């Protein structure tokens, strides 16, 4: 695999994996940027937060087909918004 520095807006196909916390507070630039580009991500995040509590969400991965060529996989892998540590 080749590593490249590219912006999120350049990714047109494949899978983007990003992590969020389980407390309903979006605290990463990456996820915020993706939500700006694909508002349905924010809507789905809020819908998932309505269904589960924070402890039950920890470890869940949400698949979001933003179009026929691009998937955004959202990993609920941080429990406390005070910490910017990813477990994946």
N, CA, C and O atoms as a Tinker XYZ file with bonds, in Angstrom:
   352  protein
     1  N      0.840000   -1.171000    0.000000    73     2
     2  CA     0.000000    0.000000    0.000000    64     1     3
     3  C      0.885000    1.234000    0.000000    63     2     4     5
     4  O      1.882000    1.299000    0.719000    81     3
     5  N      0.518000    2.195000   -0.800000    73     3     6
     6  CA     1.261000    3.441000   -0.904000    64     5     7
     7  C      0.576000    4.515000   -0.063000    63     6     8     9
     8  O     -0.643000    4.679000   -0.127000    81     7
     9  N      1.350000    5.231000    0.711000    73     7    10
    10  CA     0.803000    6.293000    1.552000    64     9    11
    11  C      0.958000    7.629000    0.850000    63    10    12    13
    12  O      2.036000    7.966000    0.361000    81    11
    13  N     -0.137000    8.392000    0.805000    73    11    14
    14  CA    -0.113000    9.706000    0.175000    64    13    15
    15  C     -0.856000   10.700000    1.051000    63    14    16    17
    16  O     -1.776000   10.333000    1.782000    81    15
    17  N     -0.457000   11.937000    0.974000    73    15    18
    18  CA    -1.195000   13.002000    1.639000    64    17    19
    19  C     -2.148000   13.622000    0.630000    63    18    20    21
    20  O     -1.727000   14.336000   -0.280000    81    19
    21  N     -3.435000   13.342000    0.799000    73    19    22
    22  CA    -4.447000   13.912000   -0.081000    64    21    23
    23  C     -5.564000   14.490000    0.785000    63    22    24    25
    24  O     -5.741000   14.088000    1.934000    81    23
    25  N     -6.299000   15.421000    0.233000    73    23    26
    26  CA    -7.410000   15.996000    0.988000    64    25    27
    27  C     -8.643000   15.112000    0.837000    63    26    28    29
    28  O     -8.766000   14.347000   -0.120000    81    27
    29  N     -9.546000   15.230000    1.794000    73    27    30
    30  CA   -10.774000   14.440000    1.741000    64    29    31
    31  C    -11.586000   14.720000    0.487000    63    30    32    33
    32  O    -12.252000   13.828000   -0.038000    81    31
    33  N    -11.533000   15.940000    0.011000    73    31    34
    34  CA   -12.319000   16.292000   -1.176000    64    33    35
    35  C    -11.818000   15.596000   -2.439000    63    34    36    37
    36  O    -12.538000   15.529000   -3.435000    81    35
    37  N    -10.597000   15.080000   -2.405000    73    35    38
    38  CA   -10.042000   14.378000   -3.566000    64    37    39
    39  C    -10.465000   12.915000   -3.632000    63    38    40    41
    40  O    -10.318000   12.282000   -4.677000    81    39
    41  N    -10.982000   12.374000   -2.550000    73    39    42
    42  CA   -11.350000   10.958000   -2.514000    64    41    43
    43  C    -12.732000   10.796000   -3.138000    63    42    44    45
    44  O    -13.724000   11.308000   -2.620000    81    43
    45  N    -12.780000   10.090000   -4.238000    73    43    46
    46  CA   -14.028000    9.928000   -4.988000    64    45    47
    47  C    -14.566000    8.503000   -4.945000    63    46    48    49
    48  O    -15.754000    8.288000   -5.184000    81    47
    49  N    -13.708000    7.521000   -4.644000    73    47    50
    50  CA   -14.176000    6.141000   -4.558000    64    49    51
    51  C    -13.362000    5.376000   -3.529000    63    50    52    53
    52  O    -12.237000    5.748000   -3.196000    81    51
    53  N    -13.958000    4.301000   -3.036000    73    51    54
    54  CA   -13.305000    3.490000   -2.020000    64    53    55
    55  C    -14.004000    3.621000   -0.679000    63    54    56    57
    56  O    -15.213000    3.839000   -0.604000    81    55
    57  N    -13.208000    3.481000    0.386000    73    55    58
    58  CA   -13.737000    3.535000    1.746000    64    57    59
    59  C    -12.902000    4.505000    2.567000    63    58    60    61
    60  O    -11.674000    4.426000    2.579000    81    59
    61  N    -13.572000    5.414000    3.248000    73    59    62
    62  CA   -12.922000    6.299000    4.211000    64    61    63
    63  C    -13.333000    5.798000    5.589000    63    62    64    65
    64  O    -14.525000    5.657000    5.863000    81    63
    65  N    -12.368000    5.528000    6.456000    73    63    66
    66  CA   -12.659000    5.101000    7.822000    64    65    67
    67  C    -12.273000    6.235000    8.753000    63    66    68    69
    68  O    -11.146000    6.727000    8.712000    81    67
    69  N    -13.211000    6.649000    9.593000    73    67    70
    70  CA   -12.952000    7.721000   10.541000    64    69    71
    71  C    -13.540000    7.342000   11.890000    63    70    72    73
    72  O    -14.466000    6.534000   11.969000    81    71
    73  N    -13.001000    7.928000   12.944000    73    71    74
    74  CA   -13.510000    7.608000   14.274000    64    73    75
    75  C    -14.190000    8.818000   14.896000    63    74    76    77
    76  O    -13.850000    9.965000   14.608000    81    75
    77  N    -15.161000    8.530000   15.756000    73    75    78
    78  CA   -15.869000    9.560000   16.512000    64    77    79
    79  C    -15.986000    9.075000   17.951000    63    78    80    81
    80  O    -15.748000    7.904000   18.247000    81    79
    81  N    -16.359000    9.999000   18.846000    73    79    82
    82  CA   -16.597000    9.553000   20.214000    64    81    83
    83  C    -18.046000    9.112000   20.360000    63    82    84    85
    84  O    -18.867000    9.329000   19.468000    81    83
    85  N    -18.344000    8.500000   21.474000    73    83    86
    86  CA   -19.671000    7.930000   21.708000    64    85    87
    87  C    -20.590000    8.853000   22.495000    63    86    88    89
    88  O    -21.688000    8.448000   22.876000    81    87
    89  N    -20.164000   10.073000   22.744000    73    87    90
    90  CA   -20.917000   10.959000   23.631000    64    89    91
    91  C    -21.772000   11.980000   22.894000    63    90    92    93
    92  O    -22.415000   12.813000   23.534000    81    91
    93  N    -21.794000   11.937000   21.572000    73    91    94
    94  CA   -22.620000   12.869000   20.819000    64    93    95
    95  C    -21.945000   14.186000   20.513000    63    94    96    97
    96  O    -22.603000   15.154000   20.131000    81    95
    97  N    -20.642000   14.227000   20.677000    73    95    98
    98  CA   -19.878000   15.447000   20.445000    64    97    99
    99  C    -18.841000   15.165000   19.372000    63    98   100   101
   100  O    -17.900000   14.409000   19.611000    81    99
   101  N    -18.994000   15.753000   18.202000    73    99   102
   102  CA   -18.038000   15.534000   17.114000    64   101   103
   103  C    -16.821000   16.399000   17.376000    63   102   104   105
   104  O    -16.911000   17.626000   17.402000    81   103
   105  N    -15.690000   15.755000   17.568000    73   103   106
   106  CA   -14.499000   16.480000   18.013000    64   105   107
   107  C    -13.285000   16.281000   17.126000    63   106   108   109
   108  O    -12.164000   16.586000   17.536000    81   107
   109  N    -13.487000   15.780000   15.930000    73   107   110
   110  CA   -12.339000   15.631000   15.039000    64   109   111
   111  C    -12.554000   16.446000   13.774000    63   110   112   113
   112  O    -13.672000   16.556000   13.271000    81   111
   113  N    -11.486000   17.005000   13.277000    73   111   114
   114  CA   -11.535000   17.786000   12.042000    64   113   115
   115  C    -11.970000   16.909000   10.875000    63   114   116   117
   116  O    -12.732000   17.342000   10.012000    81   115
   117  N    -11.479000   15.674000   10.857000    73   115   118
   118  CA   -11.794000   14.773000    9.751000    64   117   119
   119  C    -13.290000   14.531000    9.652000    63   118   120   121
   120  O    -13.874000   14.680000    8.578000    81   119
   121  N    -13.918000   14.159000   10.764000    73   119   122
   122  CA   -15.350000   13.862000   10.708000    64   121   123
   123  C    -16.165000   15.119000   10.432000    63   122   124   125
   124  O    -17.143000   15.074000    9.686000    81   123
   125  N    -15.772000   16.228000   11.022000    73   123   126
   126  CA   -16.470000   17.496000   10.755000    64   125   127
   127  C    -16.394000   17.855000    9.275000    63   126   128   129
   128  O    -17.381000   18.293000    8.684000    81   127
   129  N    -15.220000   17.668000    8.683000    73   127   130
   130  CA   -15.052000   17.953000    7.252000    64   129   131
   131  C    -15.914000   17.036000    6.398000    63   130   132   133
   132  O    -16.515000   17.474000    5.417000    81   131
   133  N    -15.973000   15.761000    6.775000    73   131   134
   134  CA   -16.814000   14.820000    6.036000    64   133   135
   135  C    -18.290000   15.189000    6.162000    63   134   136   137
   136  O    -19.042000   15.080000    5.193000    81   135
   137  N    -18.705000   15.625000    7.347000    73   135   138
   138  CA   -20.109000   16.035000    7.545000    64   137   139
   139  C    -20.442000   17.282000    6.742000    63   138   140   141
   140  O    -21.568000   17.434000    6.266000    81   139
   141  N    -19.470000   18.178000    6.587000    73   139   142
   142  CA   -19.696000   19.355000    5.750000    64   141   143
   143  C    -19.936000   18.949000    4.298000    63   142   144   145
   144  O    -20.789000   19.513000    3.613000    81   143
   145  N    -19.169000   17.965000    3.847000    73   143   146
   146  CA   -19.286000   17.519000    2.459000    64   145   147
   147  C    -20.496000   16.602000    2.253000    63   146   148   149
   148  O    -21.162000   16.666000    1.220000    81   147
   149  N    -20.773000   15.749000    3.244000    73   147   150
   150  CA   -21.876000   14.790000    3.174000    64   149   151
   151  C    -22.764000   14.961000    4.412000    63   150   152   153
   152  O    -22.588000   14.234000    5.389000    81   151
   153  N    -23.707000   15.899000    4.393000    73   151   154
   154  CA   -24.539000   16.189000    5.571000    64   153   155
   155  C    -25.304000   14.978000    6.108000    63   154   156   157
   156  O    -25.662000   14.942000    7.285000    81   155
   157  N    -25.550000   13.998000    5.258000    73   155   158
   158  CA   -26.261000   12.809000    5.723000    64   157   159
   159  C    -25.473000   12.049000    6.789000    63   158   160   161
   160  O    -26.063000   11.312000    7.580000    81   159
   161  N    -24.153000   12.216000    6.823000    73   159   162
   162  CA   -23.344000   11.578000    7.869000    64   161   163
   163  C    -23.724000   12.107000    9.244000    63   162   164   165
   164  O    -23.867000   11.338000   10.194000    81   163
   165  N    -23.885000   13.414000    9.347000    73   163   166
   166  CA   -24.262000   14.022000   10.627000    64   165   167
   167  C    -25.661000   13.558000   11.042000    63   166   168   169
   168  O    -25.901000   13.273000   12.215000    81   167
   169  N    -26.581000   13.484000   10.075000    73   167   170
   170  CA   -27.935000   13.029000   10.378000    64   169   171
   171  C    -27.926000   11.593000   10.896000    63   170   172   173
   172  O    -28.628000   11.271000   11.854000    81   171
   173  N    -27.134000   10.737000   10.265000    73   171   174
   174  CA   -27.074000    9.340000   10.698000    64   173   175
   175  C    -26.417000    9.229000   12.071000    63   174   176   177
   176  O    -26.851000    8.429000   12.900000    81   175
   177  N    -25.374000   10.023000   12.320000    73   175   178
   178  CA   -24.713000   10.034000   13.631000    64   177   179
   179  C    -25.722000   10.404000   14.717000    63   178   180   181
   180  O    -25.776000    9.754000   15.762000    81   179
   181  N    -26.520000   11.443000   14.475000    73   179   182
   182  CA   -27.527000   11.862000   15.460000    64   181   183
   183  C    -28.595000   10.785000   15.644000    63   182   184   185
   184  O    -29.052000   10.557000   16.764000    81   183
   185  N    -28.998000   10.118000   14.557000    73   183   186
   186  CA   -29.989000    9.050000   14.662000    64   185   187
   187  C    -29.466000    7.882000   15.489000    63   186   188   189
   188  O    -30.197000    7.324000   16.307000    81   187
   189  N    -28.216000    7.513000   15.284000    73   187   190
   190  CA   -27.621000    6.421000   16.054000    64   189   191
   191  C    -27.536000    6.803000   17.526000    63   190   192   193
   192  O    -27.804000    5.977000   18.398000    81   191
   193  N    -27.167000    8.045000   17.805000    73   191   194
   194  CA   -27.071000    8.505000   19.193000    64   193   195
   195  C    -28.425000    8.450000   19.896000    63   194   196   197
   196  O    -28.470000    8.247000   21.110000    81   195
   197  N    -29.521000    8.623000   19.172000    73   195   198
   198  CA   -30.853000    8.549000   19.780000    64   197   199
   199  C    -31.194000    7.128000   20.211000    63   198   200   201
   200  O    -31.933000    6.930000   21.175000    81   199
   201  N    -30.661000    6.143000   19.503000    73   199   202
   202  CA   -31.027000    4.749000   19.739000    64   201   203
   203  C    -30.237000    4.080000   20.854000    63   202   204   205
   204  O    -30.766000    3.214000   21.550000    81   203
   205  N    -29.011000    4.458000   21.031000    73   203   206
   206  CA   -28.137000    3.760000   21.969000    64   205   207
   207  C    -27.530000    4.726000   22.969000    63   206   208   209
   208  O    -27.427000    5.926000   22.716000    81   207
   209  N    -27.130000    4.177000   24.117000    73   207   210
   210  CA   -26.372000    5.024000   25.033000    64   209   211
   211  C    -24.889000    4.889000   24.727000    63   210   212   213
   212  O    -24.487000    4.018000   23.955000    81   211
   213  N    -24.091000    5.734000   25.319000    73   211   214
   214  CA   -22.670000    5.816000   24.983000    64   213   215
   215  C    -21.933000    4.501000   25.172000    63   214   216   217
   216  O    -21.114000    4.125000   24.333000    81   215
   217  N    -22.212000    3.801000   26.260000    73   215   218
   218  CA   -21.492000    2.551000   26.529000    64   217   219
   219  C    -21.827000    1.476000   25.504000    63   218   220   221
   220  O    -20.964000    0.673000   25.149000    81   219
   221  N    -23.058000    1.449000   25.028000    73   219   222
   222  CA   -23.445000    0.457000   24.027000    64   221   223
   223  C    -22.876000    0.780000   22.648000    63   222   224   225
   224  O    -22.677000   -0.124000   21.837000    81   223
   225  N    -22.614000    2.043000   22.376000    73   223   226
   226  CA   -22.071000    2.436000   21.072000    64   225   227
   227  C    -20.592000    2.121000   20.926000    63   226   228   229
   228  O    -20.106000    1.942000   19.809000    81   227
   229  N    -19.874000    2.052000   22.032000    73   227   230
   230  CA   -18.429000    1.860000   21.988000    64   229   231
   231  C    -18.090000    0.594000   21.205000    63   230   232   233
   232  O    -18.491000   -0.505000   21.590000    81   231
   233  N    -17.358000    0.746000   20.113000    73   231   234
   234  CA   -16.965000   -0.381000   19.274000    64   233   235
   235  C    -17.839000   -0.590000   18.046000    63   234   236   237
   236  O    -17.513000   -1.418000   17.196000    81   235
   237  N    -18.940000    0.141000   17.936000    73   235   238
   238  CA   -19.842000    0.014000   16.783000    64   237   239
   239  C    -19.231000    0.719000   15.574000    63   238   240   241
   240  O    -18.614000    1.776000   15.704000    81   239
   241  N    -19.411000    0.124000   14.404000    73   239   242
   242  CA   -18.993000    0.761000   13.155000    64   241   243
   243  C    -20.231000    0.947000   12.287000    63   242   244   245
   244  O    -20.967000   -0.003000   12.022000    81   243
   245  N    -20.448000    2.170000   11.854000    73   243   246
   246  CA   -21.595000    2.515000   11.020000    64   245   247
   247  C    -21.139000    2.666000    9.572000    63   246   248   249
   248  O    -20.226000    3.436000    9.273000    81   247
   249  N    -21.786000    1.921000    8.680000    73   247   250
   250  CA   -21.474000    2.022000    7.250000    64   249   251
   251  C    -22.392000    3.060000    6.618000    63   250   252   253
   252  O    -23.610000    3.022000    6.792000    81   251
   253  N    -21.789000    3.983000    5.884000    73   251   254
   254  CA   -22.535000    5.060000    5.246000    64   253   255
   255  C    -22.168000    5.104000    3.770000    63   254   256   257
   256  O    -21.073000    5.538000    3.413000    81   255
   257  N    -23.075000    4.659000    2.915000    73   255   258
   258  CA   -22.856000    4.712000    1.469000    64   257   259
   259  C    -23.234000    6.107000    0.993000    63   258   260   261
   260  O    -24.413000    6.404000    0.802000    81   259
   261  N    -22.234000    6.964000    0.801000    73   259   262
   262  CA   -22.528000    8.347000    0.422000    64   261   263
   263  C    -22.843000    8.479000   -1.065000    63   262   264   265
   264  O    -23.534000    9.412000   -1.476000    81   263
   265  N    -22.347000    7.563000   -1.858000    73   263   266
   266  CA   -22.771000    7.419000   -3.248000    64   265   267
   267  C    -22.372000    6.026000   -3.702000    63   266   268   269
   268  O    -21.882000    5.234000   -2.898000    81   267
   269  N    -22.572000    5.716000   -4.972000    73   267   270
   270  CA   -22.329000    4.348000   -5.437000    64   269   271
   271  C    -20.854000    3.961000   -5.439000    63   270   272   273
   272  O    -20.530000    2.779000   -5.553000    81   271
   273  N    -19.960000    4.933000   -5.316000    73   271   274
   274  CA   -18.526000    4.648000   -5.356000    64   273   275
   275  C    -17.797000    4.879000   -4.042000    63   274   276   277
   276  O    -16.626000    4.519000   -3.924000    81   275
   277  N    -18.461000    5.472000   -3.048000    73   275   278
   278  CA   -17.758000    5.873000   -1.832000    64   277   279
   279  C    -18.540000    5.493000   -0.580000    63   278   280   281
   280  O    -19.734000    5.766000   -0.457000    81   279
   281  N    -17.828000    4.854000    0.345000    73   279   282
   282  CA   -18.380000    4.472000    1.644000    64   281   283
   283  C    -17.591000    5.202000    2.719000    63   282   284   285
   284  O    -16.366000    5.293000    2.646000    81   283
   285  N    -18.302000    5.723000    3.720000    73   283   286
   286  CA   -17.647000    6.272000    4.902000    64   285   287
   287  C    -18.009000    5.358000    6.063000    63   286   288   289
   288  O    -19.181000    5.227000    6.417000    81   287
   289  N    -17.006000    4.730000    6.649000    73   287   290
   290  CA   -17.203000    3.869000    7.812000    64   289   291
   291  C    -16.868000    4.682000    9.055000    63   290   292   293
   292  O    -15.737000    5.137000    9.228000    81   291
   293  N    -17.863000    4.857000    9.918000    73   291   294
   294  CA   -17.695000    5.650000   11.126000    64   293   295
   295  C    -17.550000    4.709000   12.311000    63   294   296   297
   296  O    -18.464000    3.946000   12.623000    81   295
   297  N    -16.405000    4.766000   12.963000    73   295   298
   298  CA   -16.116000    3.910000   14.105000    64   297   299
   299  C    -16.337000    4.683000   15.403000    63   298   300   301
   300  O    -15.704000    5.713000   15.632000    81   299
   301  N    -17.228000    4.190000   16.242000    73   299   302
   302  CA   -17.449000    4.787000   17.565000    64   301   303
   303  C    -16.395000    4.201000   18.500000    63   302   304   305
   304  O    -16.656000    3.244000   19.229000    81   303
   305  N    -15.204000    4.791000   18.467000    73   303   306
   306  CA   -14.063000    4.166000   19.135000    64   305   307
   307  C    -13.423000    5.020000   20.219000    63   306   308   309
   308  O    -12.359000    4.674000   20.732000    81   307
   309  N    -14.052000    6.119000   20.569000    73   307   310
   310  CA   -13.576000    6.931000   21.698000    64   309   311
   311  C    -14.761000    7.195000   22.608000    63   310   312   313
   312  O    -15.860000    7.495000   22.141000    81   311
   313  N    -14.533000    7.084000   23.906000    73   311   314
   314  CA   -15.647000    7.179000   24.838000    64   313   315
   315  C    -15.793000    8.548000   25.481000    63   314   316   317
   316  O    -16.903000    8.923000   25.861000    81   315
   317  N    -14.730000    9.296000   25.614000    73   315   318
   318  CA   -14.777000   10.562000   26.345000    64   317   319
   319  C    -14.294000   11.684000   25.449000    63   318   320   321
   320  O    -13.207000   11.598000   24.879000    81   319
   321  N    -15.097000   12.746000   25.315000    73   319   322
   322  CA   -14.700000   13.842000   24.430000    64   321   323
   323  C    -13.480000   14.596000   24.920000    63   322   324   325
   324  O    -12.920000   15.395000   24.171000    81   323
   325  N    -13.050000   14.368000   26.154000    73   323   326
   326  CA   -11.866000   15.058000   26.672000    64   325   327
   327  C    -10.581000   14.511000   26.055000    63   326   328   329
   328  O     -9.544000   15.175000   26.074000    81   327
   329  N    -10.653000   13.322000   25.518000    73   327   330
   330  CA    -9.451000   12.670000   25.019000    64   329   331
   331  C     -9.536000   12.471000   23.517000    63   330   332   333
   332  O    -10.575000   12.075000   22.989000    81   331
   333  N     -8.458000   12.742000   22.849000    73   331   334
   334  CA    -8.391000   12.602000   21.396000    64   333   335
   335  C     -7.630000   11.334000   21.024000    63   334   336   337
   336  O     -6.796000   11.359000   20.119000    81   335
   337  N     -7.900000   10.249000   21.696000    73   335   338
   338  CA    -7.173000    9.008000   21.480000    64   337   339
   339  C     -8.065000    8.030000   20.740000    63   338   340   341
   340  O     -9.197000    7.773000   21.150000    81   339
   341  N     -7.562000    7.496000   19.671000    73   339   342
   342  CA    -8.299000    6.506000   18.907000    64   341   343
   343  C     -7.848000    5.119000   19.318000    63   342   344   345
   344  O     -6.661000    4.896000   19.556000    81   343
   345  N     -8.777000    4.189000   19.404000    73   343   346
   346  CA    -8.446000    2.823000   19.776000    64   345   347
   347  C     -8.271000    1.920000   18.572000    63   346   348   349
   348  O     -8.040000    0.721000   18.724000    81   347
   349  N     -8.379000    2.490000   17.358000    73   347   350
   350  CA    -8.190000    1.649000   16.178000    64   349   351
   351  C     -6.944000    2.066000   15.444000    63   350   352
   352  O     -6.607000    1.478000   14.417000    81   351
